[in-house]
mmCIF file with all atom_site columns, C-alpha atoms in Angstrom:
data_model
loop_
_atom_site.group_PDB
_atom_site.id
_atom_site.type_symbol
_atom_site.label_atom_id
_atom_site.label_alt_id
_atom_site.label_comp_id
_atom_site.label_asym_id
_atom_site.label_entity_id
_atom_site.label_seq_id
_atom_site.pdbx_PDB_ins_code
_atom_site.Cartn_x
_atom_site.Cartn_y
_atom_site.Cartn_z
_atom_site.occupancy
_atom_site.B_iso_or_equiv
_atom_site.pdbx_formal_charge
_atom_site.auth_seq_id
_atom_site.auth_comp_id
_atom_site.auth_asym_id
_atom_site.auth_atom_id
_atom_site.pdbx_PDB_model_num
ATOM 1   C CA . MET A 1 1   ? 32.981  -37.191  -3.002  1.00 0.00 ? 243 MET A CA 1
ATOM 2   C CA . VAL A 1 2   ? 30.806  -35.586  -5.618  1.00 0.00 ? 244 VAL A CA 1
ATOM 3   C CA . GLN A 1 3   ? 31.439  -38.533  -7.924  1.00 0.00 ? 245 GLN A CA 1
ATOM 4   C CA . PHE A 1 4   ? 30.466  -40.946  -5.141  1.00 0.00 ? 246 PHE A CA 1
ATOM 5   C CA . ILE A 1 5   ? 27.188  -39.107  -4.575  1.00 0.00 ? 247 ILE A CA 1
ATOM 6   C CA . ARG A 1 6   ? 26.473  -39.151  -8.256  1.00 0.00 ? 248 ARG A CA 1
ATOM 7   C CA . ASN A 1 7   ? 27.137  -42.905  -8.412  1.00 0.00 ? 249 ASN A CA 1
ATOM 8   C CA . GLY A 1 8   ? 24.860  -43.454  -5.409  1.00 0.00 ? 250 GLY A CA 1
ATOM 9   C CA . TYR A 1 9   ? 22.121  -41.376  -6.996  1.00 0.00 ? 251 TYR A CA 1
ATOM 10  C CA . CYS A 1 10  ? 22.373  -43.325  -10.259 1.00 0.00 ? 252 CYS A CA 1
ATOM 11  C CA . LEU A 1 11  ? 22.333  -46.583  -8.371  1.00 0.00 ? 253 LEU A CA 1
ATOM 12  C CA . GLY A 1 12  ? 19.254  -45.544  -6.402  1.00 0.00 ? 254 GLY A CA 1
ATOM 13  C CA . LYS A 1 13  ? 17.557  -44.401  -9.535  1.00 0.00 ? 255 LYS A CA 1
ATOM 14  C CA . SER A 1 14  ? 18.344  -47.708  -11.198 1.00 0.00 ? 256 SER A CA 1
ATOM 15  C CA . VAL A 1 15  ? 16.993  -49.723  -8.238  1.00 0.00 ? 257 VAL A CA 1
ATOM 16  C CA . THR A 1 16  ? 13.850  -47.615  -8.241  1.00 0.00 ? 258 THR A CA 1
ATOM 17  C CA . GLY A 1 17  ? 13.440  -48.280  -11.950 1.00 0.00 ? 259 GLY A CA 1
ATOM 18  C CA . VAL A 1 18  ? 13.827  -51.998  -11.465 1.00 0.00 ? 260 VAL A CA 1
ATOM 19  C CA . LEU A 1 19  ? 11.295  -51.993  -8.623  1.00 0.00 ? 261 LEU A CA 1
ATOM 20  C CA . SER A 1 20  ? 8.831   -50.017  -10.722 1.00 0.00 ? 262 SER A CA 1
ATOM 21  C CA . LEU A 1 21  ? 9.268   -52.499  -13.558 1.00 0.00 ? 263 LEU A CA 1
ATOM 22  C CA . LEU A 1 22  ? 8.733   -55.449  -11.193 1.00 0.00 ? 264 LEU A CA 1
ATOM 23  C CA . MET A 1 23  ? 5.602   -53.836  -9.781  1.00 0.00 ? 265 MET A CA 1
ATOM 24  C CA . LEU A 1 24  ? 4.322   -53.253  -13.309 1.00 0.00 ? 266 LEU A CA 1
ATOM 25  C CA . LEU A 1 25  ? 4.976   -56.890  -14.273 1.00 0.00 ? 267 LEU A CA 1
ATOM 26  C CA . PHE A 1 26  ? 3.321   -58.093  -11.070 1.00 0.00 ? 268 PHE A CA 1
ATOM 27  C CA . ALA A 1 27  ? 0.258   -55.960  -11.754 1.00 0.00 ? 269 ALA A CA 1
ATOM 28  C CA . LEU A 1 28  ? 0.128   -57.294  -15.325 1.00 0.00 ? 270 LEU A CA 1
ATOM 29  C CA . PHE A 1 29  ? 0.404   -60.846  -13.967 1.00 0.00 ? 271 PHE A CA 1
ATOM 30  C CA . LEU A 1 30  ? -2.547  -60.269  -11.608 1.00 0.00 ? 272 LEU A CA 1
ATOM 31  C CA . LEU A 1 31  ? -4.556  -58.826  -14.455 1.00 0.00 ? 273 LEU A CA 1
ATOM 32  C CA . ILE A 1 32  ? -3.916  -61.911  -16.619 1.00 0.00 ? 274 ILE A CA 1
ATOM 33  C CA . ILE A 1 33  ? -4.836  -64.242  -13.759 1.00 0.00 ? 275 ILE A CA 1
ATOM 34  C CA . SER A 1 34  ? -8.044  -62.300  -13.145 1.00 0.00 ? 276 SER A CA 1
ATOM 35  C CA . VAL A 1 35  ? -9.017  -62.484  -16.825 1.00 0.00 ? 277 VAL A CA 1
ATOM 36  C CA . LEU A 1 36  ? -8.326  -66.213  -16.972 1.00 0.00 ? 278 LEU A CA 1
ATOM 37  C CA . PHE A 1 37  ? -10.296 -66.828  -13.783 1.00 0.00 ? 279 PHE A CA 1
ATOM 38  C CA . PHE A 1 38  ? -13.230 -64.805  -15.126 1.00 0.00 ? 280 PHE A CA 1
ATOM 39  C CA . LYS A 1 39  ? -13.213 -66.817  -18.379 1.00 0.00 ? 281 LYS A CA 1
ATOM 40  C CA . TYR A 1 40  ? -13.076 -70.064  -16.372 1.00 0.00 ? 282 TYR A CA 1
ATOM 41  C CA . ARG A 1 41  ? -16.102 -69.020  -14.287 1.00 0.00 ? 283 ARG A CA 1
ATOM 42  C CA . VAL A 1 42  ? -18.044 -68.014  -17.376 1.00 0.00 ? 284 VAL A CA 1
ATOM 43  C CA . SER A 1 43  ? -17.185 -71.283  -19.114 1.00 0.00 ? 285 SER A CA 1
ATOM 44  C CA . ARG A 1 44  ? -18.106 -73.308  -16.000 1.00 0.00 ? 286 ARG A CA 1
ATOM 45  C CA . ASN A 1 45  ? -21.454 -71.565  -15.590 1.00 0.00 ? 287 ASN A CA 1
ATOM 46  C CA . SER A 1 46  ? -22.112 -72.001  -19.272 1.00 0.00 ? 288 SER A CA 1
ATOM 47  C CA . GLY A 1 47  ? -21.350 -75.685  -18.949 1.00 0.00 ? 289 GLY A CA 1
ATOM 48  C CA . LYS A 1 48  ? -23.746 -75.979  -16.004 1.00 0.00 ? 290 LYS A CA 1
ATOM 49  C CA . LYS A 1 49  ? -26.509 -74.252  -17.950 1.00 0.00 ? 291 LYS A CA 1
ATOM 50  C CA . GLN A 1 50  ? -25.926 -76.585  -20.907 1.00 0.00 ? 292 GLN A CA 1
ATOM 51  C CA . SER A 1 51  ? -26.003 -79.585  -18.574 1.00 0.00 ? 293 SER A CA 1
ATOM 52  C CA . GLN A 1 52  ? -29.198 -78.370  -16.933 1.00 0.00 ? 294 GLN A CA 1
ATOM 53  C CA . SER A 1 53  ? -30.793 -77.660  -20.284 1.00 0.00 ? 295 SER A CA 1
ATOM 54  C CA . PHE A 1 54  ? -29.889 -81.202  -21.350 1.00 0.00 ? 296 PHE A CA 1
ATOM 55  C CA . LEU A 1 55  ? -31.768 -82.525  -18.374 1.00 0.00 ? 297 LEU A CA 1
ATOM 56  C CA . LEU A 1 56  ? -34.924 -80.811  -19.661 1.00 0.00 ? 298 LEU A CA 1
ATOM 57  C CA . ASP A 1 57  ? -34.547 -80.246  -23.382 1.00 0.00 ? 299 ASP A CA 1
ATOM 58  C CA . TYR A 1 58  ? -35.025 -83.647  -24.982 1.00 0.00 ? 300 TYR A CA 1
ATOM 59  C CA . ASP A 1 59  ? -37.875 -85.807  -26.268 1.00 0.00 ? 301 ASP A CA 1
ATOM 60  C CA . LEU A 1 60  ? -38.587 -88.578  -23.763 1.00 0.00 ? 302 LEU A CA 1
ATOM 61  C CA . LYS A 1 61  ? -39.605 -90.905  -26.583 1.00 0.00 ? 303 LYS A CA 1
ATOM 62  C CA . ASN A 1 62  ? -36.124 -90.665  -28.067 1.00 0.00 ? 304 ASN A CA 1
ATOM 63  C CA . VAL A 1 63  ? -34.451 -91.805  -24.859 1.00 0.00 ? 305 VAL A CA 1
ATOM 64  C CA . SER A 1 64  ? -33.181 -95.415  -24.842 1.00 0.00 ? 306 SER A CA 1
ATOM 65  C CA . ILE A 1 65  ? -31.526 -97.536  -22.207 1.00 0.00 ? 307 ILE A CA 1
ATOM 66  C CA . THR A 1 66  ? -28.227 -96.714  -23.902 1.00 0.00 ? 308 THR A CA 1
ATOM 67  C CA . ASP A 1 67  ? -28.822 -93.004  -23.337 1.00 0.00 ? 309 ASP A CA 1
ATOM 68  C CA . ILE A 1 68  ? -29.518 -93.702  -19.681 1.00 0.00 ? 310 ILE A CA 1
ATOM 69  C CA . ASP A 1 69  ? -26.246 -95.630  -19.408 1.00 0.00 ? 311 ASP A CA 1
ATOM 70  C CA . ARG A 1 70  ? -24.445 -92.620  -20.859 1.00 0.00 ? 312 ARG A CA 1
ATOM 71  C CA . MET A 1 71  ? -25.885 -90.166  -18.331 1.00 0.00 ? 313 MET A CA 1
ATOM 72  C CA . GLU A 1 72  ? -23.175 -88.480  -16.266 1.00 0.00 ? 314 GLU A CA 1
ATOM 73  C CA . ASP A 1 73  ? -24.729 -89.043  -12.841 1.00 0.00 ? 315 ASP A CA 1
ATOM 74  C CA . GLY A 1 74  ? -27.821 -90.142  -10.990 1.00 0.00 ? 316 GLY A CA 1
ATOM 75  C CA . SER A 1 75  ? -29.405 -86.695  -11.053 1.00 0.00 ? 317 SER A CA 1
ATOM 76  C CA . GLU A 1 76  ? -30.025 -86.944  -14.803 1.00 0.00 ? 318 GLU A CA 1
ATOM 77  C CA . PHE A 1 77  ? -31.739 -90.295  -14.326 1.00 0.00 ? 319 PHE A CA 1
ATOM 78  C CA . GLU A 1 78  ? -33.857 -88.829  -11.574 1.00 0.00 ? 320 GLU A CA 1
ATOM 79  C CA . MET A 1 79  ? -34.891 -85.970  -13.860 1.00 0.00 ? 321 MET A CA 1
ATOM 80  C CA . TYR A 1 80  ? -35.724 -88.453  -16.615 1.00 0.00 ? 322 TYR A CA 1
ATOM 81  C CA . LEU A 1 81  ? -37.985 -90.472  -14.309 1.00 0.00 ? 323 LEU A CA 1
ATOM 82  C CA . TYR A 1 82  ? -39.537 -87.284  -12.931 1.00 0.00 ? 324 TYR A CA 1
ATOM 83  C CA . ARG A 1 83  ? -40.503 -86.190  -16.432 1.00 0.00 ? 325 ARG A CA 1
ATOM 84  C CA . LEU A 1 84  ? -41.667 -89.711  -17.289 1.00 0.00 ? 326 LEU A CA 1
ATOM 85  C CA . PHE A 1 85  ? -44.058 -89.852  -14.297 1.00 0.00 ? 327 PHE A CA 1
ATOM 86  C CA . LEU A 1 86  ? -45.464 -86.470  -15.308 1.00 0.00 ? 328 LEU A CA 1
ATOM 87  C CA . GLU A 1 87  ? -45.944 -87.666  -18.911 1.00 0.00 ? 329 GLU A CA 1
ATOM 88  C CA . LEU A 1 88  ? -47.664 -90.768  -17.634 1.00 0.00 ? 330 LEU A CA 1
ATOM 89  C CA . GLY A 1 89  ? -50.307 -88.472  -16.124 1.00 0.00 ? 331 GLY A CA 1
ATOM 90  C CA . TYR A 1 90  ? -49.808 -89.373  -12.476 1.00 0.00 ? 332 TYR A CA 1
ATOM 91  C CA . GLN A 1 91  ? -51.079 -86.975  -9.817  1.00 0.00 ? 333 GLN A CA 1
ATOM 92  C CA . GLY A 1 92  ? -49.081 -85.413  -7.036  1.00 0.00 ? 334 GLY A CA 1
ATOM 93  C CA . VAL A 1 93  ? -45.730 -85.931  -8.831  1.00 0.00 ? 335 VAL A CA 1
ATOM 94  C CA . TYR A 1 94  ? -42.787 -84.033  -7.485  1.00 0.00 ? 336 TYR A CA 1
ATOM 95  C CA . LYS A 1 95  ? -39.019 -84.399  -7.279  1.00 0.00 ? 337 LYS A CA 1
ATOM 96  C CA . THR A 1 96  ? -37.430 -84.169  -3.850  1.00 0.00 ? 338 THR A CA 1
ATOM 97  C CA . VAL A 1 97  ? -34.507 -81.925  -2.892  1.00 0.00 ? 339 VAL A CA 1
ATOM 98  C CA . GLY A 1 98  ? -31.346 -83.941  -3.460  1.00 0.00 ? 340 GLY A CA 1
ATOM 99  C CA . ALA A 1 99  ? -29.456 -82.842  -0.337  1.00 0.00 ? 341 ALA A CA 1
ATOM 100 C CA . ARG A 1 100 ? -32.170 -83.871  2.115   1.00 0.00 ? 342 ARG A CA 1
ATOM 101 C CA . ASP A 1 101 ? -34.422 -86.349  0.351   1.00 0.00 ? 343 ASP A CA 1
ATOM 102 C CA . PHE A 1 102 ? -34.381 -88.869  3.230   1.00 0.00 ? 344 PHE A CA 1
ATOM 103 C CA . GLY A 1 103 ? -34.220 -91.704  0.725   1.00 0.00 ? 345 GLY A CA 1
ATOM 104 C CA . ALA A 1 104 ? -36.805 -90.731  -1.906  1.00 0.00 ? 346 ALA A CA 1
ATOM 105 C CA . ASP A 1 105 ? -36.080 -89.076  -5.259  1.00 0.00 ? 347 ASP A CA 1
ATOM 106 C CA . ILE A 1 106 ? -39.618 -88.865  -6.607  1.00 0.00 ? 348 ILE A CA 1
ATOM 107 C CA . VAL A 1 107 ? -43.057 -88.921  -4.994  1.00 0.00 ? 349 VAL A CA 1
ATOM 108 C CA . PHE A 1 108 ? -46.317 -89.640  -6.862  1.00 0.00 ? 350 PHE A CA 1
ATOM 109 C CA . THR A 1 109 ? -49.879 -90.789  -6.329  1.00 0.00 ? 351 THR A CA 1
ATOM 110 C CA . ASP A 1 110 ? -50.939 -93.894  -8.273  1.00 0.00 ? 352 ASP A CA 1
ATOM 111 C CA . ARG A 1 111 ? -54.261 -94.692  -9.904  1.00 0.00 ? 353 ARG A CA 1
ATOM 112 C CA . GLU A 1 112 ? -55.694 -96.021  -6.642  1.00 0.00 ? 354 GLU A CA 1
ATOM 113 C CA . GLY A 1 113 ? -54.943 -92.743  -4.893  1.00 0.00 ? 355 GLY A CA 1
ATOM 114 C CA . ILE A 1 114 ? -52.030 -94.200  -2.938  1.00 0.00 ? 356 ILE A CA 1
ATOM 115 C CA . ARG A 1 115 ? -48.876 -92.141  -2.460  1.00 0.00 ? 357 ARG A CA 1
ATOM 116 C CA . ASN A 1 116 ? -45.637 -93.818  -3.558  1.00 0.00 ? 358 ASN A CA 1
ATOM 117 C CA . VAL A 1 117 ? -41.994 -92.958  -2.900  1.00 0.00 ? 359 VAL A CA 1
ATOM 118 C CA . VAL A 1 118 ? -39.436 -93.796  -5.572  1.00 0.00 ? 360 VAL A CA 1
ATOM 119 C CA . GLN A 1 119 ? -35.679 -94.090  -5.381  1.00 0.00 ? 361 GLN A CA 1
ATOM 120 C CA . ALA A 1 120 ? -33.788 -93.972  -8.660  1.00 0.00 ? 362 ALA A CA 1
ATOM 121 C CA . LYS A 1 121 ? -30.508 -95.890  -9.083  1.00 0.00 ? 363 LYS A CA 1
ATOM 122 C CA . ARG A 1 122 ? -28.499 -95.393  -12.250 1.00 0.00 ? 364 ARG A CA 1
ATOM 123 C CA . TYR A 1 123 ? -25.891 -98.068  -11.566 1.00 0.00 ? 365 TYR A CA 1
ATOM 124 C CA . THR A 1 124 ? -23.621 -100.218 -13.681 1.00 0.00 ? 366 THR A CA 1
ATOM 125 C CA . ASP A 1 125 ? -23.091 -102.738 -10.870 1.00 0.00 ? 367 ASP A CA 1
ATOM 126 C CA . SER A 1 126 ? -25.864 -104.549 -9.021  1.00 0.00 ? 368 SER A CA 1
ATOM 127 C CA . VAL A 1 127 ? -27.902 -102.506 -6.542  1.00 0.00 ? 369 VAL A CA 1
ATOM 128 C CA . GLY A 1 128 ? -27.559 -103.566 -2.911  1.00 0.00 ? 370 GLY A CA 1
ATOM 129 C CA . ILE A 1 129 ? -29.805 -103.568 0.152   1.00 0.00 ? 371 ILE A CA 1
ATOM 130 C CA . SER A 1 130 ? -29.117 -99.896  1.061   1.00 0.00 ? 372 SER A CA 1
ATOM 131 C CA . ALA A 1 131 ? -31.583 -98.862  -1.670  1.00 0.00 ? 373 ALA A CA 1
ATOM 132 C CA . VAL A 1 132 ? -34.378 -100.798 -0.001  1.00 0.00 ? 374 VAL A CA 1
ATOM 133 C CA . GLN A 1 133 ? -33.396 -99.616  3.473   1.00 0.00 ? 375 GLN A CA 1
ATOM 134 C CA . GLU A 1 134 ? -33.405 -95.971  2.423   1.00 0.00 ? 376 GLU A CA 1
ATOM 135 C CA . VAL A 1 135 ? -36.666 -95.911  0.455   1.00 0.00 ? 377 VAL A CA 1
ATOM 136 C CA . PHE A 1 136 ? -38.537 -98.038  3.025   1.00 0.00 ? 378 PHE A CA 1
ATOM 137 C CA . SER A 1 137 ? -37.364 -95.909  5.967   1.00 0.00 ? 379 SER A CA 1
ATOM 138 C CA . CYS A 1 138 ? -38.578 -92.640  4.340   1.00 0.00 ? 380 CYS A CA 1
ATOM 139 C CA . MET A 1 139 ? -42.146 -93.794  3.698   1.00 0.00 ? 381 MET A CA 1
ATOM 140 C CA . ARG A 1 140 ? -43.537 -92.365  6.929   1.00 0.00 ? 382 ARG A CA 1
ATOM 141 C CA . TYR A 1 141 ? -41.734 -89.054  6.376   1.00 0.00 ? 383 TYR A CA 1
ATOM 142 C CA . TYR A 1 142 ? -43.479 -88.600  3.031   1.00 0.00 ? 384 TYR A CA 1
ATOM 143 C CA . LYS A 1 143 ? -46.729 -90.166  4.351   1.00 0.00 ? 385 LYS A CA 1
ATOM 144 C CA . ALA A 1 144 ? -46.545 -92.824  1.624   1.00 0.00 ? 386 ALA A CA 1
ATOM 145 C CA . LYS A 1 145 ? -47.902 -96.357  1.722   1.00 0.00 ? 387 LYS A CA 1
ATOM 146 C CA . LYS A 1 146 ? -45.793 -97.858  -1.093  1.00 0.00 ? 388 LYS A CA 1
ATOM 147 C CA . ALA A 1 147 ? -42.088 -97.776  -1.936  1.00 0.00 ? 389 ALA A CA 1
ATOM 148 C CA . ILE A 1 148 ? -40.390 -98.442  -5.280  1.00 0.00 ? 390 ILE A CA 1
ATOM 149 C CA . VAL A 1 149 ? -36.775 -98.709  -6.419  1.00 0.00 ? 391 VAL A CA 1
ATOM 150 C CA . ILE A 1 150 ? -36.169 -98.208  -10.118 1.00 0.00 ? 392 ILE A CA 1
ATOM 151 C CA . ALA A 1 151 ? -32.701 -99.169  -11.322 1.00 0.00 ? 393 ALA A CA 1
ATOM 152 C CA . SER A 1 152 ? -30.781 -99.301  -14.600 1.00 0.00 ? 394 SER A CA 1
ATOM 153 C CA . ALA A 1 153 ? -29.034 -102.442 -13.325 1.00 0.00 ? 395 ALA A CA 1
ATOM 154 C CA . LYS A 1 154 ? -29.929 -105.686 -11.566 1.00 0.00 ? 396 LYS A CA 1
ATOM 155 C CA . PHE A 1 155 ? -30.510 -106.154 -7.850  1.00 0.00 ? 397 PHE A CA 1
ATOM 156 C CA . THR A 1 156 ? -28.451 -108.380 -5.568  1.00 0.00 ? 398 THR A CA 1
ATOM 157 C CA . GLU A 1 157 ? -30.100 -111.407 -3.978  1.00 0.00 ? 399 GLU A CA 1
ATOM 158 C CA . PRO A 1 158 ? -29.996 -109.882 -0.447  1.00 0.00 ? 400 PRO A CA 1
ATOM 159 C CA . CYS A 1 159 ? -31.638 -106.714 -1.856  1.00 0.00 ? 401 CYS A CA 1
ATOM 160 C CA . GLU A 1 160 ? -34.433 -108.777 -3.398  1.00 0.00 ? 402 GLU A CA 1
ATOM 161 C CA . THR A 1 161 ? -34.915 -110.672 -0.160  1.00 0.00 ? 403 THR A CA 1
ATOM 162 C CA . LEU A 1 162 ? -35.129 -107.509 1.973   1.00 0.00 ? 404 LEU A CA 1
ATOM 163 C CA . ALA A 1 163 ? -37.492 -105.947 -0.552  1.00 0.00 ? 405 ALA A CA 1
ATOM 164 C CA . GLY A 1 164 ? -39.750 -109.000 -0.528  1.00 0.00 ? 406 GLY A CA 1
ATOM 165 C CA . ILE A 1 165 ? -39.906 -108.977 3.276   1.00 0.00 ? 407 ILE A CA 1
ATOM 166 C CA . ASN A 1 166 ? -40.692 -105.255 3.447   1.00 0.00 ? 408 ASN A CA 1
ATOM 167 C CA . HIS A 1 167 ? -43.095 -105.152 0.490   1.00 0.00 ? 409 HIS A CA 1
ATOM 168 C CA . VAL A 1 168 ? -40.869 -102.827 -1.564  1.00 0.00 ? 410 VAL A CA 1
ATOM 169 C CA . LYS A 1 169 ? -41.342 -102.898 -5.331  1.00 0.00 ? 411 LYS A CA 1
ATOM 170 C CA . LEU A 1 170 ? -38.150 -103.492 -7.365  1.00 0.00 ? 412 LEU A CA 1
ATOM 171 C CA . LEU A 1 171 ? -38.001 -102.494 -11.031 1.00 0.00 ? 413 LEU A CA 1
ATOM 172 C CA . ASP A 1 172 ? -34.700 -103.583 -12.534 1.00 0.00 ? 414 ASP A CA 1
ATOM 173 C CA . ARG A 1 173 ? -33.020 -103.024 -15.909 1.00 0.00 ? 415 ARG A CA 1
ATOM 174 C CA . ASP A 1 174 ? -35.344 -105.395 -17.761 1.00 0.00 ? 416 ASP A CA 1
ATOM 175 C CA . ASP A 1 175 ? -38.402 -103.674 -16.293 1.00 0.00 ? 417 ASP A CA 1
ATOM 176 C CA . LEU A 1 176 ? -36.988 -100.270 -17.196 1.00 0.00 ? 418 LEU A CA 1
ATOM 177 C CA . ILE A 1 177 ? -36.384 -101.380 -20.806 1.00 0.00 ? 419 ILE A CA 1
ATOM 178 C CA . CYS A 1 178 ? -39.962 -102.671 -21.054 1.00 0.00 ? 420 CYS A CA 1
ATOM 179 C CA . MET A 1 179 ? -41.266 -99.351  -19.646 1.00 0.00 ? 421 MET A CA 1
ATOM 180 C CA . ILE A 1 180 ? -39.224 -97.382  -22.175 1.00 0.00 ? 422 ILE A CA 1
ATOM 181 C CA . GLU A 1 181 ? -40.406 -99.471  -25.117 1.00 0.00 ? 423 GLU A CA 1
ATOM 182 C CA . ALA A 1 182 ? -44.053 -99.326  -24.017 1.00 0.00 ? 424 ALA A CA 1
ATOM 183 C CA . PHE A 1 183 ? -43.851 -95.547  -23.558 1.00 0.00 ? 425 PHE A CA 1
ATOM 184 C CA . LYS A 1 184 ? -42.438 -95.126  -27.073 1.00 0.00 ? 426 LYS A CA 1
ATOM 185 C CA . LYS A 1 185 ? -45.474 -97.008  -28.365 1.00 0.00 ? 427 LYS A CA 1
ATOM 186 C CA . ASP A 1 186 ? -47.827 -94.748  -26.318 1.00 0.00 ? 428 ASP A CA 1
ATOM 187 C CA . ASP A 1 187 ? -48.934 -97.769  -24.301 1.00 0.00 ? 429 ASP A CA 1
ATOM 188 C CA . ILE A 1 188 ? -49.264 -95.721  -21.119 1.00 0.00 ? 430 ILE A CA 1
ATOM 189 C CA . GLN A 1 189 ? -51.378 -98.352  -19.365 1.00 0.00 ? 431 GLN A CA 1
ATOM 190 C CA . ALA A 1 190 ? -48.668 -100.996 -19.819 1.00 0.00 ? 432 ALA A CA 1
ATOM 191 C CA . VAL A 1 191 ? -46.110 -98.691  -18.207 1.00 0.00 ? 433 VAL A CA 1
ATOM 192 C CA . LYS A 1 192 ? -48.406 -97.914  -15.276 1.00 0.00 ? 434 LYS A CA 1
ATOM 193 C CA . ASP A 1 193 ? -49.308 -101.591 -14.863 1.00 0.00 ? 435 ASP A CA 1
ATOM 194 C CA . ARG A 1 194 ? -45.628 -102.482 -14.510 1.00 0.00 ? 436 ARG A CA 1
ATOM 195 C CA . ILE A 1 195 ? -44.988 -99.642  -12.066 1.00 0.00 ? 437 ILE A CA 1
ATOM 196 C CA . GLU A 1 196 ? -48.008 -100.392 -9.908  1.00 0.00 ? 438 GLU A CA 1
ATOM 197 C CA . ALA A 1 197 ? -47.775 -104.213 -10.007 1.00 0.00 ? 439 ALA A CA 1
ATOM 198 C CA . GLU A 1 198 ? -47.620 -105.857 -6.595  1.00 0.00 ? 440 GLU A CA 1
ATOM 199 C CA . PRO A 1 199 ? -44.090 -106.526 -5.383  1.00 0.00 ? 441 PRO A CA 1
ATOM 200 C CA . ARG A 1 200 ? -42.798 -110.031 -4.856  1.00 0.00 ? 442 ARG A CA 1
ATOM 201 C CA . MET A 1 201 ? -43.746 -111.067 -1.324  1.00 0.00 ? 443 MET A CA 1
ATOM 202 C CA . ILE A 1 202 ? -41.794 -113.571 0.783   1.00 0.00 ? 444 ILE A CA 1
ATOM 203 C CA . LEU A 1 203 ? -43.228 -112.702 4.161   1.00 0.00 ? 445 LEU A CA 1
ATOM 204 C CA . GLU A 1 204 ? -45.078 -115.381 6.111   1.00 0.00 ? 446 GLU A CA 1
ATOM 205 C CA . SER A 1 205 ? -48.681 -114.870 7.168   1.00 0.00 ? 447 SER A CA 1
ATOM 206 C CA . TRP A 1 206 ? -49.362 -113.177 10.484  1.00 0.00 ? 448 TRP A CA 1
ATOM 207 C CA . ASN A 1 207 ? -50.419 -116.502 11.976  1.00 0.00 ? 449 ASN A CA 1
ATOM 208 C CA . GLU A 1 208 ? -47.014 -117.923 11.146  1.00 0.00 ? 450 GLU A CA 1
ATOM 209 C CA . VAL A 1 209 ? -45.265 -114.830 12.471  1.00 0.00 ? 451 VAL A CA 1
ATOM 210 C CA . HIS A 1 210 ? -47.022 -115.070 15.825  1.00 0.00 ? 452 HIS A CA 1
ATOM 211 C CA . SER A 1 211 ? -46.657 -118.794 16.080  1.00 0.00 ? 453 SER A CA 1
ATOM 212 C CA . PRO A 1 212 ? -44.700 -120.097 19.109  1.00 0.00 ? 454 PRO A CA 1
ATOM 213 C CA . LEU A 1 213 ? -42.686 -122.249 16.681  1.00 0.00 ? 455 LEU A CA 1
ATOM 214 C CA . LEU A 1 214 ? -40.855 -119.405 14.983  1.00 0.00 ? 456 LEU A CA 1
ATOM 215 C CA . LYS A 1 215 ? -38.148 -120.185 12.466  1.00 0.00 ? 457 LYS A CA 1
ATOM 216 C CA . GLU A 1 216 ? -34.693 -119.326 13.815  1.00 0.00 ? 458 GLU A CA 1
ATOM 217 C CA . VAL A 1 217 ? -32.965 -116.492 12.020  1.00 0.00 ? 459 VAL A CA 1
ATOM 218 C CA . LYS A 1 218 ? -29.334 -116.765 11.001  1.00 0.00 ? 460 LYS A CA 1
ATOM 219 C CA . LYS A 1 219 ? -27.114 -116.368 14.061  1.00 0.00 ? 461 LYS A CA 1
ATOM 220 C CA . ASP A 1 220 ? -23.533 -115.382 14.690  1.00 0.00 ? 462 ASP A CA 1
ATOM 221 C CA . TYR A 1 221 ? -22.570 -118.606 16.488  1.00 0.00 ? 463 TYR A CA 1
ATOM 222 C CA . LYS A 1 222 ? -19.020 -117.465 17.133  1.00 0.00 ? 464 LYS A CA 1
ATOM 223 C CA . ALA A 1 223 ? -20.315 -114.434 19.073  1.00 0.00 ? 465 ALA A CA 1
ATOM 224 C CA . GLU A 1 224 ? -22.793 -116.635 20.944  1.00 0.00 ? 466 GLU A CA 1
ATOM 225 C CA . LYS A 1 225 ? -20.054 -119.111 21.915  1.00 0.00 ? 467 LYS A CA 1
ATOM 226 C CA . TYR A 1 226 ? -17.722 -116.330 23.044  1.00 0.00 ? 468 TYR A CA 1
ATOM 227 C CA . VAL A 1 227 ? -20.384 -114.657 25.225  1.00 0.00 ? 469 VAL A CA 1
ATOM 228 C CA . LYS A 1 228 ? -21.299 -117.971 26.863  1.00 0.00 ? 470 LYS A CA 1
ATOM 229 C CA . GLU A 1 229 ? -17.647 -118.592 27.680  1.00 0.00 ? 471 GLU A CA 1
ATOM 230 C CA . VAL A 1 230 ? -17.251 -115.102 29.174  1.00 0.00 ? 472 VAL A CA 1
ATOM 231 C CA . MET A 1 231 ? -20.459 -115.280 31.167  1.00 0.00 ? 473 MET A CA 1
ATOM 232 C CA . GLY A 1 232 ? -19.572 -118.762 32.447  1.00 0.00 ? 474 GLY A CA 1
ATOM 233 C CA . LYS A 1 233 ? -16.378 -117.509 34.098  1.00 0.00 ? 475 LYS A CA 1
#
């Protein structure tokens, strides 16, 4: 009986020792995880700071179209254009808040005292009609009279058509390259002239718009046929 008690005591002591060891190992594991997580957060924040400093800490005259193509996202292109418009000496220049910009990335007042809204598109593929829709629709919100889309790529044909109808200025990759080269040569007026040039207009005159002989817009004839069949029943 005494021997049995002793064995039970030893067994209990052994189990307690194992549990204590497991708890110690678990605590050590949590400590290691905490240290690694802390290092990750520090590294991440450091990376963010470096990225943000890159957005600000460079000479604009050293930036080429290749550098723009290498930018990680659109926010870097927006920051580049924001700094460029400031360097050009425009008045009333500010960058909008990204989360709720309503379609404009930059706002500025041109040499004629007219407020413009700008949408920046750092794309590799062609820019579609959504860019025109967004920047045109936000003009009244920003109390602007002109709208511009500046892109590092080309624009699709529908995008150019919609821009022409709505008097939205499109500056594509070729325009951007010309602006960059002129800025490097300190030809500020050439850059401004390109930015402020009148957009391509394809809208008829008001007399033609209000004419009783209006040109028919493109229809969905299948839908028209279907509705006539349904209504004729």
